[in-house]
PDB file of C-alpha atoms in Angstrom:
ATOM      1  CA  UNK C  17      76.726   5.853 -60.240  1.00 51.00           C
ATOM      2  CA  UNK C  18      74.918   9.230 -61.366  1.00 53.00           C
ATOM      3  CA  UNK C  19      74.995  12.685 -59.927  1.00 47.00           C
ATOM      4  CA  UNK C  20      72.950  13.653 -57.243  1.00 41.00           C
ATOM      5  CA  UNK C  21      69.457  15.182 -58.188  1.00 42.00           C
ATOM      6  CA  UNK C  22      66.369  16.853 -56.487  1.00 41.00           C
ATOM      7  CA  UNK C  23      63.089  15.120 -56.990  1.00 46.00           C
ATOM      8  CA  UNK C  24      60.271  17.176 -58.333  1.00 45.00           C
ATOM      9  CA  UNK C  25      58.906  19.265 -55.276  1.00 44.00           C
ATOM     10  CA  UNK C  26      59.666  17.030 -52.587  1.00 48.00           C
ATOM     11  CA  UNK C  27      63.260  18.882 -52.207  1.00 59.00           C
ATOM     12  CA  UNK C  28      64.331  14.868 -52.076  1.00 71.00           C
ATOM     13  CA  UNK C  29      67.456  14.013 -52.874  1.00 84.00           C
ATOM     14  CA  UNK C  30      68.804  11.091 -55.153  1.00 86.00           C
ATOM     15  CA  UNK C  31      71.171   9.706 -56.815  1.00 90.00           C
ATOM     16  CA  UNK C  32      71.041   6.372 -59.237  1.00 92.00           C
ATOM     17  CA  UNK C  33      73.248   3.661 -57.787  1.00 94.00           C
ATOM     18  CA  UNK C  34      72.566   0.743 -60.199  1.00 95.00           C
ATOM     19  CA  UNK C  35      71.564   1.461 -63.985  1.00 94.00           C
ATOM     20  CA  UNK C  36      69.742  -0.695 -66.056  1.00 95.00           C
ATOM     21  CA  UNK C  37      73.361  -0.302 -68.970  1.00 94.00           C
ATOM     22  CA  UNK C  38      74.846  -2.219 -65.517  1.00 96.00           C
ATOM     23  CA  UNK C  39      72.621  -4.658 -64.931  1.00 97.00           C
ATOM     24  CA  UNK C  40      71.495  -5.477 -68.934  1.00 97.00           C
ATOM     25  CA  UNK C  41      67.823  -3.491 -68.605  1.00 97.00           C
ATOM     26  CA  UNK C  42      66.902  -6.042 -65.356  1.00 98.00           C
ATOM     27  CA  UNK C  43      66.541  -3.248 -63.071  1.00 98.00           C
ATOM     28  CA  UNK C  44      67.526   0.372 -61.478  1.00 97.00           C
ATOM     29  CA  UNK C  45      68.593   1.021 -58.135  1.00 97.00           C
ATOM     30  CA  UNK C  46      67.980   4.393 -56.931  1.00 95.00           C
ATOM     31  CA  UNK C  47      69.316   5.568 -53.604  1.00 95.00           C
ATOM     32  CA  UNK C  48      66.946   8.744 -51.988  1.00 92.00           C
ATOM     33  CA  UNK C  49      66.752  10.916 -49.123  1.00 93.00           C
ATOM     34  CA  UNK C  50      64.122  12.261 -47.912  1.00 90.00           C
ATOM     35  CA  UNK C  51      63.709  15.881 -45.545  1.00 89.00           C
ATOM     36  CA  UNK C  52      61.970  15.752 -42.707  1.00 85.00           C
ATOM     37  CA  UNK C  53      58.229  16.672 -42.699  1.00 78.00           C
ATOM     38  CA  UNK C  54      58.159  16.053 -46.500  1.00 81.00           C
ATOM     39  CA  UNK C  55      55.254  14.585 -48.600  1.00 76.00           C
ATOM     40  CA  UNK C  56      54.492  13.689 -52.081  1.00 72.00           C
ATOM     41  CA  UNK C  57      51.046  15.125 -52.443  1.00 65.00           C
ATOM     42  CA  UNK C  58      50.130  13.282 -55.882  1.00 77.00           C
ATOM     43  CA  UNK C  59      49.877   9.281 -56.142  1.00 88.00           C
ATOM     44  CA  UNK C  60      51.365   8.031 -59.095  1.00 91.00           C
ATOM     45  CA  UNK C  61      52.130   4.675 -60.854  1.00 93.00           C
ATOM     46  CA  UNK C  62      54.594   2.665 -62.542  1.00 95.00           C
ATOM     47  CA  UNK C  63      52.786   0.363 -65.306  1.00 96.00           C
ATOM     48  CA  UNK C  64      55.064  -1.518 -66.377  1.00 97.00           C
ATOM     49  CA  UNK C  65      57.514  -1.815 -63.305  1.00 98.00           C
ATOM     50  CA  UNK C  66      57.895  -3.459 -59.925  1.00 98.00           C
ATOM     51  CA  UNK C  67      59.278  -1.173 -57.041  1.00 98.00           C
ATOM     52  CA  UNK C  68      61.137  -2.441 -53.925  1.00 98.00           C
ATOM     53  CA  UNK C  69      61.857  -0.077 -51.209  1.00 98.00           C
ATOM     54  CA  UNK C  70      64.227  -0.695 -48.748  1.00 98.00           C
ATOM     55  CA  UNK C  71      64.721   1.980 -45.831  1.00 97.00           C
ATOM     56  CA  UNK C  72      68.143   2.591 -44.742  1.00 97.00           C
ATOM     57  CA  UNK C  73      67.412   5.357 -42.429  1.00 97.00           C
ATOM     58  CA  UNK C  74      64.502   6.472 -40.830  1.00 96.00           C
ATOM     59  CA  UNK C  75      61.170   5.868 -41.321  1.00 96.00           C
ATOM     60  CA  UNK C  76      59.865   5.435 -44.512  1.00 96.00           C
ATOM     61  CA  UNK C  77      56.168   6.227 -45.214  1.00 95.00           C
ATOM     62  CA  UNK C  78      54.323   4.899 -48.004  1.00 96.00           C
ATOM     63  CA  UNK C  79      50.793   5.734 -49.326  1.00 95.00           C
ATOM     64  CA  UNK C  80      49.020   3.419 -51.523  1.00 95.00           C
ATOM     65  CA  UNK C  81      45.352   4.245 -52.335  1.00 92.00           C
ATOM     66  CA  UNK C  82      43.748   2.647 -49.818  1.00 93.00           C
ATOM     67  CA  UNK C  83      45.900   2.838 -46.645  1.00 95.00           C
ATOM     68  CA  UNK C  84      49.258   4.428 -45.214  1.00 95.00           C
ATOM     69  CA  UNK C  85      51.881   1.970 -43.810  1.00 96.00           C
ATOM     70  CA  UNK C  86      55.347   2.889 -42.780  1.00 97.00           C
ATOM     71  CA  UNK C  87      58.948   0.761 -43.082  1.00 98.00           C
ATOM     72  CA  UNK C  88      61.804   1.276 -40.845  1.00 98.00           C
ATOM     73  CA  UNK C  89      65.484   0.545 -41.694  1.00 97.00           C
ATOM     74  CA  UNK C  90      66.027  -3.078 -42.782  1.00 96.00           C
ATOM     75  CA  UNK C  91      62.417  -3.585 -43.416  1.00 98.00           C
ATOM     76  CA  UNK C  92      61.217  -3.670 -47.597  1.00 98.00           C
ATOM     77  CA  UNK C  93      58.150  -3.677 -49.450  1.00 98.00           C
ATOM     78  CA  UNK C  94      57.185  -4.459 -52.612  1.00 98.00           C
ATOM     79  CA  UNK C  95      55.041  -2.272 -55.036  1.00 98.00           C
ATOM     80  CA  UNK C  96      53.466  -3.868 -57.447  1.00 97.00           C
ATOM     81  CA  UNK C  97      53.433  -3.089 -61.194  1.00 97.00           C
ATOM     82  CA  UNK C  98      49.972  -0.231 -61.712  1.00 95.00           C
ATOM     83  CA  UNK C  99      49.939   0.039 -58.070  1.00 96.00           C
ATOM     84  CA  UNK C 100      49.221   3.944 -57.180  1.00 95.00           C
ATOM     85  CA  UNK C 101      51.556   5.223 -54.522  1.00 95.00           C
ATOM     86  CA  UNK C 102      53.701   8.309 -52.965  1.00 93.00           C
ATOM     87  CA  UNK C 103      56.107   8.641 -50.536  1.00 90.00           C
ATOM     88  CA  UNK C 104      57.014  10.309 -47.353  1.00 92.00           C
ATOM     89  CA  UNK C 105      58.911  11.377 -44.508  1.00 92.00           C
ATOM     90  CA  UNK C 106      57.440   9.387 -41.155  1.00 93.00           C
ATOM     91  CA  UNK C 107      60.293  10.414 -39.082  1.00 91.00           C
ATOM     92  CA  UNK C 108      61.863  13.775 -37.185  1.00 90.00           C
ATOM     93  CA  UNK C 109      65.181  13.470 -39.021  1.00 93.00           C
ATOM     94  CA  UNK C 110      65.587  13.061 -43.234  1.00 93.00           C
ATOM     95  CA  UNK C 111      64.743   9.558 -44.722  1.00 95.00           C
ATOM     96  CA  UNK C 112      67.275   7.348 -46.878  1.00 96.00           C
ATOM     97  CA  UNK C 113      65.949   4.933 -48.921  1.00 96.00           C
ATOM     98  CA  UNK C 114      66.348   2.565 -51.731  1.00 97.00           C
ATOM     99  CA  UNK C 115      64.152   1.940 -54.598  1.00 97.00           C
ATOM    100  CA  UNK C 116      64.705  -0.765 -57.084  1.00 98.00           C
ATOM    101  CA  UNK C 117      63.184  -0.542 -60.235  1.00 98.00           C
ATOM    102  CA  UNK C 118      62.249  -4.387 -61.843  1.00 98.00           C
ATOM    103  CA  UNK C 119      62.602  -3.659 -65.316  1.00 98.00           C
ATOM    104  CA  UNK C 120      65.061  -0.508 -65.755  1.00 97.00           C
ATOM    105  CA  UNK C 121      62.503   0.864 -68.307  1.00 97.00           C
ATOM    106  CA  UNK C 122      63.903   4.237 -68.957  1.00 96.00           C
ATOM    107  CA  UNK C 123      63.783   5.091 -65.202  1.00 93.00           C
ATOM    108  CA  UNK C 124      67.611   6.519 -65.800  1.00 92.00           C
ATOM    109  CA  UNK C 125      66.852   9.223 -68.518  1.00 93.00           C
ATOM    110  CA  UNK C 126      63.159   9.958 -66.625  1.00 90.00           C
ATOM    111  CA  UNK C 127      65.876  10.849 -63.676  1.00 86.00           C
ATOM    112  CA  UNK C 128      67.764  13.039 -65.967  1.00 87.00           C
ATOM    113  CA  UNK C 129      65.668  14.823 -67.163  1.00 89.00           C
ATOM    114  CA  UNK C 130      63.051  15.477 -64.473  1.00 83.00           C
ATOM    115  CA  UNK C 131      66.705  16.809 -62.498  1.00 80.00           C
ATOM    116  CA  UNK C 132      67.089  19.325 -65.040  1.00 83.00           C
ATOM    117  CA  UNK C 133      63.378  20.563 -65.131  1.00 83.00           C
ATOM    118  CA  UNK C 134      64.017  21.188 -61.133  1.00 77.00           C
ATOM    119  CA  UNK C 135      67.056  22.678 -62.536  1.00 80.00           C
ATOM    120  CA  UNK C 136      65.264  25.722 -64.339  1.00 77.00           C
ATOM    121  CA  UNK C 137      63.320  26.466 -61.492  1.00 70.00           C
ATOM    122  CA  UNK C 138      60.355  27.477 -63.645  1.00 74.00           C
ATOM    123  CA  UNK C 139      56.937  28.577 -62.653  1.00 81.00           C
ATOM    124  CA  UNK C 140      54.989  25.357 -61.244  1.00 80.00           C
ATOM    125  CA  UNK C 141      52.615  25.956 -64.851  1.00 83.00           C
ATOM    126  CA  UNK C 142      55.743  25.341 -66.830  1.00 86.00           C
ATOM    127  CA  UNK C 143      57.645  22.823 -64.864  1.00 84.00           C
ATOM    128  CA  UNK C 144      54.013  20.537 -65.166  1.00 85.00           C
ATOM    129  CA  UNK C 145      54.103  20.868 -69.118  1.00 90.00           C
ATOM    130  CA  UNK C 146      57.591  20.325 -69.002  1.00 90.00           C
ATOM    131  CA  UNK C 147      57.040  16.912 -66.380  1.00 88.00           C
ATOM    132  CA  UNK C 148      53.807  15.685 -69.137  1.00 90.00           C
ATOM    133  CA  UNK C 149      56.427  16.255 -72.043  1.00 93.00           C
ATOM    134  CA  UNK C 150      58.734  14.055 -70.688  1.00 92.00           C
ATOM    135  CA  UNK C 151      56.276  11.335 -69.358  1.00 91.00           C
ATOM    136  CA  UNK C 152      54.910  11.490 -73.119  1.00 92.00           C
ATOM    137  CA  UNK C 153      58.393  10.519 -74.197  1.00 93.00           C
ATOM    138  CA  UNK C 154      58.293   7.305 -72.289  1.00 94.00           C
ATOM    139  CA  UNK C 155      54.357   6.491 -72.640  1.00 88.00           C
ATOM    140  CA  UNK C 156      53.099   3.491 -70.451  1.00 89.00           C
ATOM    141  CA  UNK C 157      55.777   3.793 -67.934  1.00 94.00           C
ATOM    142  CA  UNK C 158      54.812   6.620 -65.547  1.00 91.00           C
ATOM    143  CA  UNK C 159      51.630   7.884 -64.858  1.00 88.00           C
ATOM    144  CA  UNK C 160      50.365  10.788 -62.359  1.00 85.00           C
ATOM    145  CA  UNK C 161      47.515  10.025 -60.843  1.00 84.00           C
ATOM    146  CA  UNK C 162      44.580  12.860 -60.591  1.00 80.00           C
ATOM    147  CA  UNK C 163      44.866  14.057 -63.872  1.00 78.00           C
ATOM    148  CA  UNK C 164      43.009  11.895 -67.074  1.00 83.00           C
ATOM    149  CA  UNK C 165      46.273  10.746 -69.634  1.00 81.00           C
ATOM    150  CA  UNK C 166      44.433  12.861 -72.232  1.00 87.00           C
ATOM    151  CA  UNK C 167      45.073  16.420 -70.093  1.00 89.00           C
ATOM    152  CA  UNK C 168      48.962  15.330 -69.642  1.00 86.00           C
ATOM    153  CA  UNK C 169      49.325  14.807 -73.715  1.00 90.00           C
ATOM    154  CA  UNK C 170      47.202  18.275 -73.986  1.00 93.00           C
ATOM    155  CA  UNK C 171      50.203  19.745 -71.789  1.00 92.00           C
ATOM    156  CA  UNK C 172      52.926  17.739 -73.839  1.00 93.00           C
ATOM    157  CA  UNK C 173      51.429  18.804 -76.689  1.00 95.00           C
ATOM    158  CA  UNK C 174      51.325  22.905 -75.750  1.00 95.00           C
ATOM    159  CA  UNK C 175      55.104  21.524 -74.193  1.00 93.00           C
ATOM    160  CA  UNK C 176      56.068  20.922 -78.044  1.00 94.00           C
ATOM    161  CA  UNK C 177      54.456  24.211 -78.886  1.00 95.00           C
ATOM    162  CA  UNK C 178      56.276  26.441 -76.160  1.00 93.00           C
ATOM    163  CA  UNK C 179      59.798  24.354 -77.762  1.00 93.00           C
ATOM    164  CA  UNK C 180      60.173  22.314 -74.773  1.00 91.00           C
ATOM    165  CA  UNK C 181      61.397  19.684 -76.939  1.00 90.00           C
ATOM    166  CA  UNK C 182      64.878  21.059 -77.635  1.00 91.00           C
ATOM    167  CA  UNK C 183      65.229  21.063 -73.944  1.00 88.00           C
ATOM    168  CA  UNK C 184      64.943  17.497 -73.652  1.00 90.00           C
ATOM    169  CA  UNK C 185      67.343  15.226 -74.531  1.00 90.00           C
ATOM    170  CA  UNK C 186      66.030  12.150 -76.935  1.00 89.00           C
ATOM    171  CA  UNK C 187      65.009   8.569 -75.040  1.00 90.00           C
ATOM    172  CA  UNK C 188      67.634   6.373 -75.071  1.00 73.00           C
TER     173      UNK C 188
END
């Protein structure tokens, strides 16, 4: 099990449970917790993944493009693979939650490092080239949503200019 982290400007919390080393690349298992009266403002997507999320505590809220839908604890749902969505906080009290990740992918290192970029505490200019760097490590597997691919490898690229890259440990 990995260290707690914060995820990107949500002030969530998480922590990997399950990697894909433990389960031979089949899937991740990520454990979160959400604030109260949080909200991911930006859809993204996972290409190449399916997500399961499982709430544990509180009420889970889920946006997909075309609708909002909330789970409560013991109740799942499935995200399919290139599905847009975000998360948030439907409840009074902070959200736990489960994600599992079908296949692991890289979703361990993407972890990693996005927990250090929230680490630096950068300006919110710097911590976006430094989130398109990393996503432009791991091409195909994460995608924002609002932004054309082509602007996120422009920011990767000024990333690699600015010597982001020695920041970021290699994909494994």
């Amino acid at each position: 099990m990995g260290s707690p982290f914060r995820v990107n400007a949500l002030e969530a919390a998480a922590v990997v449970t399950r990697s894909g080393a433990e389960t031979g690349g089949a899937y991740a298992e990520v454990l979160s917790v959400l604030p109260r009266c949080t909200e991911e403002s930006t859809l993204h997507r996972h290409p190449l993944q399916t997500i399961k999320l499982e709430a544990i505590d509180g009420k889970l809220g889920i946006m997909l493009p075309d609708r909002r839908l909330i789970i409560k604890p013991g109740q799942s749902f499935e995200i399919p693979r290139n599905t847009e969505h975000a998360f948030y906080n439907a409840d009074e009290k902070a959200v736990v939650f489960r994600s599992t990740l079908e296949p692991a992918l890289h979703t361990e290192w993407l972890a990693r490092e996005l927990k250090a970029v929230t680490k630096r505490r950068r300006s919110r200019l710097m911590s976006a080239i430094e989130e398109s760097y990393i996503l432009n490590q791991i091409k195909g597997e994460y995608y924002r949503s609002g932004l054309p691919a082509a602007f996120h490898s422009l920011l990767a690229f000024i990333g690699k200019l600015l010597g982001i890259d020695k920041k970021i440990s290699p994909v494994h």
